[in-house]
Coordinates of C-alpha atoms and ligand atoms in Angstrom, one line a residue:
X1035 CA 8.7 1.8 32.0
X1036 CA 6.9 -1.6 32.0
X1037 CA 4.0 0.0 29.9
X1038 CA 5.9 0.7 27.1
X1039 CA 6.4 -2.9 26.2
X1040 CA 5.4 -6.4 26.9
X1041 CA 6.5 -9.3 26.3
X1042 CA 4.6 -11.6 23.9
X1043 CA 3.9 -15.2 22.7
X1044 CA 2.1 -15.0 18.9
X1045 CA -0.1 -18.1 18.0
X1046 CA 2.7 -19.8 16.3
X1047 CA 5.0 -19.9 19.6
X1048 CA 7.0 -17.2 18.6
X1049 CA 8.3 -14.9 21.7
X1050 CA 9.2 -11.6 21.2
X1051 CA 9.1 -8.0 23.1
X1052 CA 6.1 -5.8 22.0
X1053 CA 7.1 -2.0 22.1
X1054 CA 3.6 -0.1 22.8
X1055 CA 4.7 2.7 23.0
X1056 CA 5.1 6.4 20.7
X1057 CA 9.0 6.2 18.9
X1058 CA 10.2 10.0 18.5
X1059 CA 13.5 11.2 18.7
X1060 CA 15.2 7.6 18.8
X1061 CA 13.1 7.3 22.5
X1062 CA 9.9 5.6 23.5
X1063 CA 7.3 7.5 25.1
X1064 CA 4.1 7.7 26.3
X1065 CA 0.8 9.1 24.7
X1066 CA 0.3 12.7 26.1
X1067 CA -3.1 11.7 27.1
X1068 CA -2.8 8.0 27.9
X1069 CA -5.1 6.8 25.3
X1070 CA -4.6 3.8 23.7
X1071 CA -5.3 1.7 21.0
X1072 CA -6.1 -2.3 21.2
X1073 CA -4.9 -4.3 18.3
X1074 CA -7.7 -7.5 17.6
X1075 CA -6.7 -10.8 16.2
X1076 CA -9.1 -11.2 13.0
X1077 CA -8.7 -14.7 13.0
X1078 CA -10.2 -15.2 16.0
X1079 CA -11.5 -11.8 17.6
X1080 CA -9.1 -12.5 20.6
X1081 CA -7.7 -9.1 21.9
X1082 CA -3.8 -8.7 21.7
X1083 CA -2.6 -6.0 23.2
X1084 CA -3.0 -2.1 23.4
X1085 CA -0.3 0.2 22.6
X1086 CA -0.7 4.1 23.1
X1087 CA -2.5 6.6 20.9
X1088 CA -0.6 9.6 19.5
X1089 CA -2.9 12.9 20.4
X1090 CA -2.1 16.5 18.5
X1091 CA 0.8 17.4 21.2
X1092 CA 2.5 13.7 20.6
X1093 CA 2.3 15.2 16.8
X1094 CA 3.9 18.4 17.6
X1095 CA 6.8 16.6 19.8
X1096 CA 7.7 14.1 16.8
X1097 CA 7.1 16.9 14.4
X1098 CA 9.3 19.2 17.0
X1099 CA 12.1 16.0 16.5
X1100 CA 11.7 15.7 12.9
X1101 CA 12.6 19.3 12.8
X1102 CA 15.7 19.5 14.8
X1103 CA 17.0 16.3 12.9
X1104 CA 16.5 17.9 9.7
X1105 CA 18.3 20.8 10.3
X1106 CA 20.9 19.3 12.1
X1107 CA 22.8 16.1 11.9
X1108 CA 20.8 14.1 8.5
X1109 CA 21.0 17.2 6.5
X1110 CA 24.5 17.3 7.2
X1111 CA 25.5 13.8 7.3
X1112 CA 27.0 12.4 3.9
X1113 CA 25.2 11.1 1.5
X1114 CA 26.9 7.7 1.2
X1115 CA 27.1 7.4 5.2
X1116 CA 23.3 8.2 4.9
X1117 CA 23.3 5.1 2.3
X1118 CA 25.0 2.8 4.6
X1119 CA 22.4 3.6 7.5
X1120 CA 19.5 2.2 5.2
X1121 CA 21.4 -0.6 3.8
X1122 CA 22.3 -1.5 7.6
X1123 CA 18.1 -1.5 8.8
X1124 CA 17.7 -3.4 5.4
X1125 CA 20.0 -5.9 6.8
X1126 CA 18.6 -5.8 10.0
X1127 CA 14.8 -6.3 8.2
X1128 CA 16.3 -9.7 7.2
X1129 CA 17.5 -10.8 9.9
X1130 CA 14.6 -10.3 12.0
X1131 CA 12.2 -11.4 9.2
X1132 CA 10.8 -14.2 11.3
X1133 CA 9.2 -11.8 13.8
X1134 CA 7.8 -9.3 11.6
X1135 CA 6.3 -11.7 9.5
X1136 CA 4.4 -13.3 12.5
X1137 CA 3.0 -10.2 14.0
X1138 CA 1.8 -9.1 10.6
X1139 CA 0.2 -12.2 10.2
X1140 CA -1.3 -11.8 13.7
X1141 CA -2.4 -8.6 13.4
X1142 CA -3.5 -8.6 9.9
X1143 CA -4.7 -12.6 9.1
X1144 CA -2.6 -12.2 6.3
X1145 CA -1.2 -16.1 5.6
X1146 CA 2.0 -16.3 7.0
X1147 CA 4.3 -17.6 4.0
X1148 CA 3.0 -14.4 2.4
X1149 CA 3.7 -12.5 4.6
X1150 CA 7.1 -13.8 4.9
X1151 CA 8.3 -14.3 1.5
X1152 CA 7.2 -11.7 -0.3
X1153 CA 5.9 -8.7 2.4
X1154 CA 9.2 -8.9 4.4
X1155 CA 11.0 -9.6 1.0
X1156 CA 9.5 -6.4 -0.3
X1157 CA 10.8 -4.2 2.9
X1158 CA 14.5 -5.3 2.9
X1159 CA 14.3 -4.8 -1.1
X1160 CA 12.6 -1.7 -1.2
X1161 CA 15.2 -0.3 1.7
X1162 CA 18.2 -1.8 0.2
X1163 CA 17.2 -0.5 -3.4
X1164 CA 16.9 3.4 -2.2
X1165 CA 19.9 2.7 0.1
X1166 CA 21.5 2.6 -3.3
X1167 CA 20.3 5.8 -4.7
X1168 CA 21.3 8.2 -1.5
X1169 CA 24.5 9.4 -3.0
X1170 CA 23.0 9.1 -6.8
X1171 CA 21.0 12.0 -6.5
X1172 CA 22.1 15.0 -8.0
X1173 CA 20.9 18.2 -10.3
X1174 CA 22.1 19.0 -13.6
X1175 CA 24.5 21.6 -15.2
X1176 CA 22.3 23.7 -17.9
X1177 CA 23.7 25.6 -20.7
X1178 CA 22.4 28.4 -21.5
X1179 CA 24.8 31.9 -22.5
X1180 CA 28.3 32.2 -22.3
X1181 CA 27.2 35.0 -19.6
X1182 CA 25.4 32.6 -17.4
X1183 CA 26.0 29.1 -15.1
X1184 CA 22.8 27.8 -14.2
X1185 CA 22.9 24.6 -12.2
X1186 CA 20.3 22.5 -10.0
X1187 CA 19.9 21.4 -6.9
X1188 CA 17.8 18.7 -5.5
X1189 CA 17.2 19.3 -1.8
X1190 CA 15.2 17.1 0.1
X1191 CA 11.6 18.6 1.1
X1192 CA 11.9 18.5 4.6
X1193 CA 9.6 17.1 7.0
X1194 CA 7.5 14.5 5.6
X1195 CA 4.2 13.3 7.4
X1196 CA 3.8 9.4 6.0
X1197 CA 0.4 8.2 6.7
X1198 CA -0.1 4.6 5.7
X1199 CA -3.1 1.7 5.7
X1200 CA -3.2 -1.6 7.1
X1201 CA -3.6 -4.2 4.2
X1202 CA 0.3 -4.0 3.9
X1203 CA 1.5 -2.7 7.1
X1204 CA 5.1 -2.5 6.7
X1205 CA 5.7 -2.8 2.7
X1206 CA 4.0 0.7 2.8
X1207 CA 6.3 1.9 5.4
X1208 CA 9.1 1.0 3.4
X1209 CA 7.5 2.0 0.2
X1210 CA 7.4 5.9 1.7
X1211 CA 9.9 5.4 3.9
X1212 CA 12.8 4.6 1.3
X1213 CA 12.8 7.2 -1.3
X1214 CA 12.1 9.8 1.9
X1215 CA 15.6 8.9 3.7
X1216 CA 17.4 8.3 0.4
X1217 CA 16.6 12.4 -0.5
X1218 CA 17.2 13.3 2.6
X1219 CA 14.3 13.8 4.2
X1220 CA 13.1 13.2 8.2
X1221 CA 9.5 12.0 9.0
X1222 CA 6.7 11.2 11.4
X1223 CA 5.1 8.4 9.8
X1224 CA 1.6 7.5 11.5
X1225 CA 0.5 3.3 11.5
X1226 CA -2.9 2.3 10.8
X1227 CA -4.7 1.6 14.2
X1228 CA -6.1 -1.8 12.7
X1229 CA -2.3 -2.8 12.6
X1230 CA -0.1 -1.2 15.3
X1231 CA 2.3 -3.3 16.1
X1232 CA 4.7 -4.4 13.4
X1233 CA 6.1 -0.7 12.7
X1234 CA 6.8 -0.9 16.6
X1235 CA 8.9 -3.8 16.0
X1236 CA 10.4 -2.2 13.0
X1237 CA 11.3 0.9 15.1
X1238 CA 13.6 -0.5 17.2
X1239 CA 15.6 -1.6 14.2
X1240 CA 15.9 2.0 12.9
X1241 CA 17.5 3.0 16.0
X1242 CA 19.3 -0.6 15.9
X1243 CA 20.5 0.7 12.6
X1244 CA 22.0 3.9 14.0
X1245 CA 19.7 6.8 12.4
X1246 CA 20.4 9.8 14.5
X1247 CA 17.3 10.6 17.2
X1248 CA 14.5 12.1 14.8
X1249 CA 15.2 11.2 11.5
X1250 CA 12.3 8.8 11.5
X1251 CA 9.4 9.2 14.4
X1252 CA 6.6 6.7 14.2
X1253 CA 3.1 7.4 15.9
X1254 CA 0.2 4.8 16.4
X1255 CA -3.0 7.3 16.3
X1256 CA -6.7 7.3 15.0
X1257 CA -6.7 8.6 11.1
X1258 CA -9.3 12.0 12.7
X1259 CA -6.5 12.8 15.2
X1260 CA -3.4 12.0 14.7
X1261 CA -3.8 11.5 10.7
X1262 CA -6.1 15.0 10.5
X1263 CA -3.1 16.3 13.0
X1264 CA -0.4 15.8 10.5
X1265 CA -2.0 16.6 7.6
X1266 CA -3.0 19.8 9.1
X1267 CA 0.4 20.8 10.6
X1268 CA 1.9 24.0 9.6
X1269 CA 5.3 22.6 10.4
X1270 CA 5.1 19.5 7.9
X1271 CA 6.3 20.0 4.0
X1272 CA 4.5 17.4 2.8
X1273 CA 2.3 14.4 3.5
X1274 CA 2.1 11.0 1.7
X1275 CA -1.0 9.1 2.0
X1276 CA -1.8 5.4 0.8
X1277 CA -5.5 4.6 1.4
X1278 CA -9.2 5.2 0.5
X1279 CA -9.8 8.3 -2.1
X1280 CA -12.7 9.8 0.5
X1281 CA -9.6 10.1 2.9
X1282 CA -7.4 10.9 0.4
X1283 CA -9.8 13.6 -0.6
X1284 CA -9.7 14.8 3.1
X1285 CA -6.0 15.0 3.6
X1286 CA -5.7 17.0 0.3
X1287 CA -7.6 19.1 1.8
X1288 CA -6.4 20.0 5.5
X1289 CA -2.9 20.1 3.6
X1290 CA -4.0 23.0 1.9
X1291 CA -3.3 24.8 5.0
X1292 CA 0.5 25.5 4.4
X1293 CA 0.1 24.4 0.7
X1294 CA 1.7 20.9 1.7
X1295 CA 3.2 19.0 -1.0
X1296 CA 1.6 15.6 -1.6
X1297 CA 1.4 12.3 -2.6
X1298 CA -2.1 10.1 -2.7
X1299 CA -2.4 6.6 -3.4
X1300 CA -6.2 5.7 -3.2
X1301 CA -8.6 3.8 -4.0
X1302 CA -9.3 1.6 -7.1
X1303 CA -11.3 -0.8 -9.9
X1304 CA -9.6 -2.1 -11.9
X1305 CA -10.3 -4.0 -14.8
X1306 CA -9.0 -7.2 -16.0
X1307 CA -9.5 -8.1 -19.8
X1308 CA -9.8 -11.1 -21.0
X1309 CA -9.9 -11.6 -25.1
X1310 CA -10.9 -15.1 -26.9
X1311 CA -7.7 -15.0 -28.3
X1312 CA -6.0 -15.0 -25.2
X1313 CA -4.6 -18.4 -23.0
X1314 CA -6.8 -19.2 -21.4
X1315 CA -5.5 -21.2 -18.1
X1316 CA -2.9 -18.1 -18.0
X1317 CA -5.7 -15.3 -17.9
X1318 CA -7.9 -17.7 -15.3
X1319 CA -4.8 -18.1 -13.1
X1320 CA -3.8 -14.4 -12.9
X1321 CA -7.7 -13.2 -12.5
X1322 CA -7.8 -15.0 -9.5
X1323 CA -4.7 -14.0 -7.9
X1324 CA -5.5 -10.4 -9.1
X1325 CA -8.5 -10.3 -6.9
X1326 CA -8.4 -13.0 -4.2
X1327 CA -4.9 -12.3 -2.9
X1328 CA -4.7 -10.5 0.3
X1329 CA -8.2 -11.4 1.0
X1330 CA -8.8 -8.6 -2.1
X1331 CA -7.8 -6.3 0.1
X1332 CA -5.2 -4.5 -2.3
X1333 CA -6.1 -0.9 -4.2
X1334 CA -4.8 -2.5 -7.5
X1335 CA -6.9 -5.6 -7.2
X1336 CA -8.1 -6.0 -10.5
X1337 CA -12.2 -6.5 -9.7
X1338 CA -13.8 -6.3 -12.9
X1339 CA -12.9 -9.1 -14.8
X1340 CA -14.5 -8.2 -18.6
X1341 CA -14.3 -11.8 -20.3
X1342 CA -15.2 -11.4 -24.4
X1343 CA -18.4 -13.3 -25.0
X1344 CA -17.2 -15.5 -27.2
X1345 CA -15.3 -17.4 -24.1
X1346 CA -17.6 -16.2 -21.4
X1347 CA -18.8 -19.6 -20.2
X1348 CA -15.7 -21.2 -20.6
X1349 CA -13.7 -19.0 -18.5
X1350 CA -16.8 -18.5 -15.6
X1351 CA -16.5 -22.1 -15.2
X1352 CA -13.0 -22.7 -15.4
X1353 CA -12.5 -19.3 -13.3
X1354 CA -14.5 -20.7 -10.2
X1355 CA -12.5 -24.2 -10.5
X1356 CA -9.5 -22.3 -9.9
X1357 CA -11.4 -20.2 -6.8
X1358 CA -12.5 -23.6 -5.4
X1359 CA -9.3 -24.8 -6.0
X1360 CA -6.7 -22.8 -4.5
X1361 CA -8.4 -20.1 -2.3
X1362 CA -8.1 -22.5 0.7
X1363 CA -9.9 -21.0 3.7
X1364 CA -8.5 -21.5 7.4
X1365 CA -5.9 -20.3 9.8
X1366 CA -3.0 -17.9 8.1
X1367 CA -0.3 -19.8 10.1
X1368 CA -1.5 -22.7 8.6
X1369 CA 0.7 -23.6 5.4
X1370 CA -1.9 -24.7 3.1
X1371 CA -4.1 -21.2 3.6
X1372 CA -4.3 -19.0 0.9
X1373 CA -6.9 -16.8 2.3
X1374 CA -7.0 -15.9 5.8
X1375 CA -10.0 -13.5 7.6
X1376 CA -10.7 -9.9 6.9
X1377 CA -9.1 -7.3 8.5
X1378 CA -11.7 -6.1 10.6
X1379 CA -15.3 -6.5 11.8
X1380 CA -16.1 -3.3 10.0
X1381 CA -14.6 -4.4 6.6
X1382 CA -16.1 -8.2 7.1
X1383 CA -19.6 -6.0 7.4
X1384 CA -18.7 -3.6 4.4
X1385 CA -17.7 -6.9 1.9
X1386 CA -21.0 -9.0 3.1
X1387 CA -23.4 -5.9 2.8
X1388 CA -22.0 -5.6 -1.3
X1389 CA -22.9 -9.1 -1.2
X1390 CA -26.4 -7.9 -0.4
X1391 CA -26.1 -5.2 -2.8
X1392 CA -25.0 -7.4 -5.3
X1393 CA -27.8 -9.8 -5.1
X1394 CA -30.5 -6.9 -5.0
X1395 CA -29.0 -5.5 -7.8
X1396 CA -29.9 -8.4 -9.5
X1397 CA -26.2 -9.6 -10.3
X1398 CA -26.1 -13.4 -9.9
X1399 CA -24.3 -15.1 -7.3
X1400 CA -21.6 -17.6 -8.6
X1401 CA -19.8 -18.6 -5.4
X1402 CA -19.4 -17.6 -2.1
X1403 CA -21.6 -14.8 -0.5
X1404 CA -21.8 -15.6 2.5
X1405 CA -19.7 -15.2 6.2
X1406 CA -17.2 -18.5 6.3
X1407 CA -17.4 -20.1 9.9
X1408 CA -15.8 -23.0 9.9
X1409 CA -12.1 -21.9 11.3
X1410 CA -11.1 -23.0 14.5
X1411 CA -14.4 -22.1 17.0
X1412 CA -16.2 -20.3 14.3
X1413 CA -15.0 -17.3 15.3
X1414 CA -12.6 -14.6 13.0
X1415 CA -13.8 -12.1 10.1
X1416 CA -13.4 -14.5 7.4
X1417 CA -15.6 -14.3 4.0
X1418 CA -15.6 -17.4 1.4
X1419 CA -14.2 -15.7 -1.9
X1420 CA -17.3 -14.0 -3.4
X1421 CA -18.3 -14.2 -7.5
X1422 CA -21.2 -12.3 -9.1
X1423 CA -21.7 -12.9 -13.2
X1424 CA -24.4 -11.3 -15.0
X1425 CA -22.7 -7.7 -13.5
X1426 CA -24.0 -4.8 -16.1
X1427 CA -22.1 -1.7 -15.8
X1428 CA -24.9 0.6 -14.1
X1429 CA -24.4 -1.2 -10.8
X1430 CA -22.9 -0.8 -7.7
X1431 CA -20.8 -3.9 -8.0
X1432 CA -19.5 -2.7 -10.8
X1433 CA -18.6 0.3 -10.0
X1434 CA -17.6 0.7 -6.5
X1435 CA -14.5 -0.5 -4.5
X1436 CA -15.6 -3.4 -2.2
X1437 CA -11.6 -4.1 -0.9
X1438 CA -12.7 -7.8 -0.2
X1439 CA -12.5 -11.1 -2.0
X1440 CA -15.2 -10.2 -4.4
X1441 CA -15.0 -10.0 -8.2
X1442 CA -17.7 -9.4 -10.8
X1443 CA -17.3 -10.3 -14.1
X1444 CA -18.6 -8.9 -17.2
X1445 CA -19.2 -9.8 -20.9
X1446 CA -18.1 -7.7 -23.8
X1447 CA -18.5 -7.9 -27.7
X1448 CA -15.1 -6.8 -29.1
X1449 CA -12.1 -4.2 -28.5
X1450 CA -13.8 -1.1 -28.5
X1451 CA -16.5 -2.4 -26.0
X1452 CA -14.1 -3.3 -23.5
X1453 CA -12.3 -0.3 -23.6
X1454 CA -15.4 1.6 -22.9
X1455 CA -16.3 -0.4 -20.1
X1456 CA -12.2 -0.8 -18.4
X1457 CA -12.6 3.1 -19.0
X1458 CA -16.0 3.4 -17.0
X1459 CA -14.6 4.0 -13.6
X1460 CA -13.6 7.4 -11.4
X1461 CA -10.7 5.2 -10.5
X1462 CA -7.4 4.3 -12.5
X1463 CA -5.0 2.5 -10.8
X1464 CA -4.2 -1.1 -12.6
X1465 CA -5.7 -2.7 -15.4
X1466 CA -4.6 -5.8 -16.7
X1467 CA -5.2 -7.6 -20.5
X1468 CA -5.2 -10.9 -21.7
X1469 CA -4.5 -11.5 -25.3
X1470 CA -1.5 -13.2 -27.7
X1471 CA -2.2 -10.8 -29.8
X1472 CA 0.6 -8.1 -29.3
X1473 CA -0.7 -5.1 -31.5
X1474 CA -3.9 -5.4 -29.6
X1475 CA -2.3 -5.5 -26.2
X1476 CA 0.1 -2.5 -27.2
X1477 CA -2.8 -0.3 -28.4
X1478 CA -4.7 -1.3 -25.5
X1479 CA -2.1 -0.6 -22.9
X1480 CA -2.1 3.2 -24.5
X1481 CA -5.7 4.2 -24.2
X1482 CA -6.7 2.5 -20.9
X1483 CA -6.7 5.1 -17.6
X1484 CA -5.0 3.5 -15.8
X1485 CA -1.2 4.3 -13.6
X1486 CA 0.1 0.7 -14.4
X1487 CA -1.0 -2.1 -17.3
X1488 CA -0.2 -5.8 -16.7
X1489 CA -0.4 -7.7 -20.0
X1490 CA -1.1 -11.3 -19.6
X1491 CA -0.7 -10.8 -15.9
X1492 CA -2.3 -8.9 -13.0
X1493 CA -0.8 -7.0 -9.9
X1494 CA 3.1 -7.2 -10.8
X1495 CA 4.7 -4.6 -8.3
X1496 CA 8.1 -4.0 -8.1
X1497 CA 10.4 -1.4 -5.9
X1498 CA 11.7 -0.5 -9.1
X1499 CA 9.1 0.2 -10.8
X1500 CA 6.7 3.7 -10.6
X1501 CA 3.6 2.9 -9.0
X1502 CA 0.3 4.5 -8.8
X1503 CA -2.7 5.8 -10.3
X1504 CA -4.6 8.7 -12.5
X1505 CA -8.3 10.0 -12.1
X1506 CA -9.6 9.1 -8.7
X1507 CA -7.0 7.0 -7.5
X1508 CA -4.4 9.3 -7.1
X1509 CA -1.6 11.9 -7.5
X1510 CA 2.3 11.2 -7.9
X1511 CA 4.1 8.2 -8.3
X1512 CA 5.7 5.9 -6.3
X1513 CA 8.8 3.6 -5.8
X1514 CA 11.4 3.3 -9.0
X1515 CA 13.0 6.5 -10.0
X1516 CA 10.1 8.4 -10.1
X1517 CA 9.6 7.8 -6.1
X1518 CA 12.7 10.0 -5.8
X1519 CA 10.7 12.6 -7.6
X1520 CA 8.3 13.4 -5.1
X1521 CA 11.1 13.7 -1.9
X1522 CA 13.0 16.7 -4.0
X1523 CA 12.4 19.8 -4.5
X1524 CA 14.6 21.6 -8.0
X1525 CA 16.6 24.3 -6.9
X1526 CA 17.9 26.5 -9.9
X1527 CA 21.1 28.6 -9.4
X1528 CA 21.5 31.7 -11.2
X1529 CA 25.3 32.9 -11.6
X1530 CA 26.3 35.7 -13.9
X1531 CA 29.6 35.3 -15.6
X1532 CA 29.6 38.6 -16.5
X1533 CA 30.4 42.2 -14.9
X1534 CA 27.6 43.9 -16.7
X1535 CA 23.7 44.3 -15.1
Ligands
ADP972 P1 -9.8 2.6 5.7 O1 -11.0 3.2 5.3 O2 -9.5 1.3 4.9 O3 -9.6 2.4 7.1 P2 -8.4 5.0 5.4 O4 -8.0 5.6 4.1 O5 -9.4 5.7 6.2 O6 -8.6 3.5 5.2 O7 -7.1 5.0 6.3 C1 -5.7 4.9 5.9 C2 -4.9 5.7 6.8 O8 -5.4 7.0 6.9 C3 -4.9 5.2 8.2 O9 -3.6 5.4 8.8 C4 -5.9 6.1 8.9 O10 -5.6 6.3 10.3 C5 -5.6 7.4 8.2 N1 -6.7 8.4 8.3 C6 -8.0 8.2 8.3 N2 -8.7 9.3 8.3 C7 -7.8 10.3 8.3 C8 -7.9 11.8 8.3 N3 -9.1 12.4 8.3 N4 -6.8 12.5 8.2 C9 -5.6 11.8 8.2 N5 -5.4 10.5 8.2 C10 -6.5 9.7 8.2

């Protein structure tokens, strides 16, 4: 059917068929109701094409799927033959690198080398990694009386429900979709409706790769149907959520219904330390990549920056050289662009309206603030890379997550100070510290709350290590070992030895 894909030309002359349509049970298929979803170009506002809605009932079908697979032909398919089917999409991930990469730079604005070198990177790695692990898991043999064996098993949940955000479209698909095939698991993973259209692509290469027909279903859908859908479904085991906490909050919620296991990776500000003691051109080169990456549009952006006052003026100034410098504005197929448009009108709104708040909180403005225009026509969601100084902790700036290029930084006296204030959050995803003094850094990387500390750098991420957050900004962990952790379940076996009761 002609309306479940299209054939399209991306701004970089790139040609490629568009799938539009729902992927469940290895099949493409209509949304039940016909609704659909249009996917806008941030850089310039242009539409690029609609691809269908998922509604409750598409749930229930790739849900239905998910089922059948699970029972069927993935639970009783070898682990190393389940192995080779993820090492074969990881393969297939590379080899079609090119395309992805340019539809996630479409979709998203995100600048195209990035999204090339290290977002497609991260997919094939992350698949290839757990493609490694799917005939390493196994339970234990414990000892206990000569008139016992007790052993474990570790049994994949079941069916997953994988609901991920749009600042990363498919490094968070890989990211939950890894350690759930690895274990065993089948799932109906749900897109973000700002980007739709990379996981379609991605789809084809699942079914490319051989995966029997619903061991992965993936559904385009609005977050209030067919997100509240799956978290609510009595037929789901367990749903994994990257995004904001309130919607984190939501889904841990609705998945109380059948006491749903979960995963939540939220929201997050963190803070990034800076000590006099510290290099200086190192902790002014990471603090801006911390925060002005992505457009700042990353949950472990580090967004306080807490500079010790002894170095405070020094480091503003040498901080907004480096912003000037190297957060080029313009077009995200265009090489030298380090910072392409927001994802959306409504985000572009959100980010200038805390530059409002900002200013009224009496914050001062050191650079940026203010809609950037000057890209092609003047069109595209693009903000210049936003600084506020003179932040105190009481205000909003400081204390809620603006998911743009905005920092704030802050002055403190000495150790203990700046650990009160890094501490000062709901959220505790990253934090990052900047000092040669090792003790210091040690003791400091103990007491902050926070999932993850970078010393003398900001936002490392790596498929094998655990990521994620305490407090507000989440539950569980993933990737690295510990991402295999929340795709089991422990079984213990009980056998008596024995003849007597
Ligand atoms: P943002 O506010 O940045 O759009 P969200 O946390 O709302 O981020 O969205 C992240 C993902 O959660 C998206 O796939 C979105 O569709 C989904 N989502 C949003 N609201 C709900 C909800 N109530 N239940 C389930 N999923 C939701």
């Amino acid at each position: 059917m002609s309306d479940l894909s299209v054939e399209l030309t991306a701004p970089n002359g790139k040609k490629y068929t568009q799938p539009t349509g729902l992927f469940i049970n290895n099949e493409w298929v209509a949304s039940s109701k016909g609704n659909k979803i249009t996917s806008i170009n941030p850089t310039d506002e242009t539409e690029i094409v609609s691809v269908h809605a998922a509604e409750p009932e598409d749930v229930d079908k790739a849900v239905a799927a998910a089922r059948a697979a699970f029972k069927g032909p993935w639970r009783d398919m070898a682990s190393t033959e389940r192995g080779d089917l993820m090492y074969k999409l990881s393969q297939l991930v590379e080899q079609n690198k090119e395309v992805l990469a340019t539809i996630e730079t479409w979709d998203n604005g995100k600048p195209y080398s990035v999204a090339l070198n290290e977002d497609l990177a991260e997919v094939a790695g992350c698949l290839k990694y757990y493609a490694g692990y799917a005939d390493k898991i196994h339970g234990q043999v414990i000892d206990t009386t000569p008139a016992k064996l007790a052993y474990t098993i570790r049994e994949p949940i079941g069916v997953c429900g994988q609901i991920i955000p749009w600042n990363y479209p498919l490094a968070m698909a890989a990211w939950k979709l890894g350690p759930a095939l690895a274990c065993g698991n089948t799932i109906v993973m749900k897109a973000a409706e700002q980007t739709p259209l990379s996981i379609l692509v991605f789809a084809n290469l699942i079914k490319e790769a051989g995966f029997p027909p619903g061991v992965v279903n993936i559904l385009n859908g609005h977050g209030r149907v067919a997100g509240a859908a799956i978290a609510q479904h009595m037929d789901i085991d367990k749903v994994a959520f990257t995004g904001s906490t309130a919607t984190g909050k939501e889904i841990m919620k609705s998945a109380a219904i059948n006491m749903k296991n979960i995963t939540l990776e939220t929201g997050g500000k963190s803070p990034l330390l800076v000590f006099d003691d510290a290099d200086l051109d190192q902790a002014v080169k990471w603090s801006h990549v911390g925060i002005m990456s992505n457009m700042g549009q990353i949950c472990t952006a580090t967004s306080r920056i807490l500079v010790q006052e002894t170095i405070y003026d020094k480091f503003v100034s040498t901080f907004k050289k480096q912003v000037q410098e190297v957060s080029k504005v313009g077009d995200p197929f265009k090489d030298e662009t380090f910072h392409g448009p927001q994802i959306t009108k409504a985000q572009y709104d959100r980010v200038l309206s805390y530059i409002e708040t900002g200013k009224s909180e009496g914050a001062e403005l050191l650079m940026g603030g203010e809609a950037y225009k000057n890209v092609g026509e003047g069109k595209g969601f693009f903000v210049s890379p936003t600084v506020f100084t003179n932040v105190k902790s009481s205000m909003r700036v400081f204390r809620e997550e603006v998911f743009g290029p905005f920092a704030v930084i802050v002055s403190f006296k000495d150790e203990e100070e700046a650990l009160e204030k890094a501490n000062d959050t709901t959220y505790g995803l990253g934090s990052a510290i900047f000092t040669k003094d090792i003790v210091k850094a040690h003791r400091l990387a103990r007491k902050i709350e926070a999932g993850m500390v970078w010393i003398n750098s900001s936002n490392d991420s790596d498929f094998r290590i655990p990521f994620g957050g305490v407090k507000q900004s989440g539950i569980g962990r993933e990737l690295g070992e510990a991402g295999l952790e929340a795709y089991t379940n422990k079984k213990a076996v009980h056998v008596n030895l024995g003849t007597w009761l």
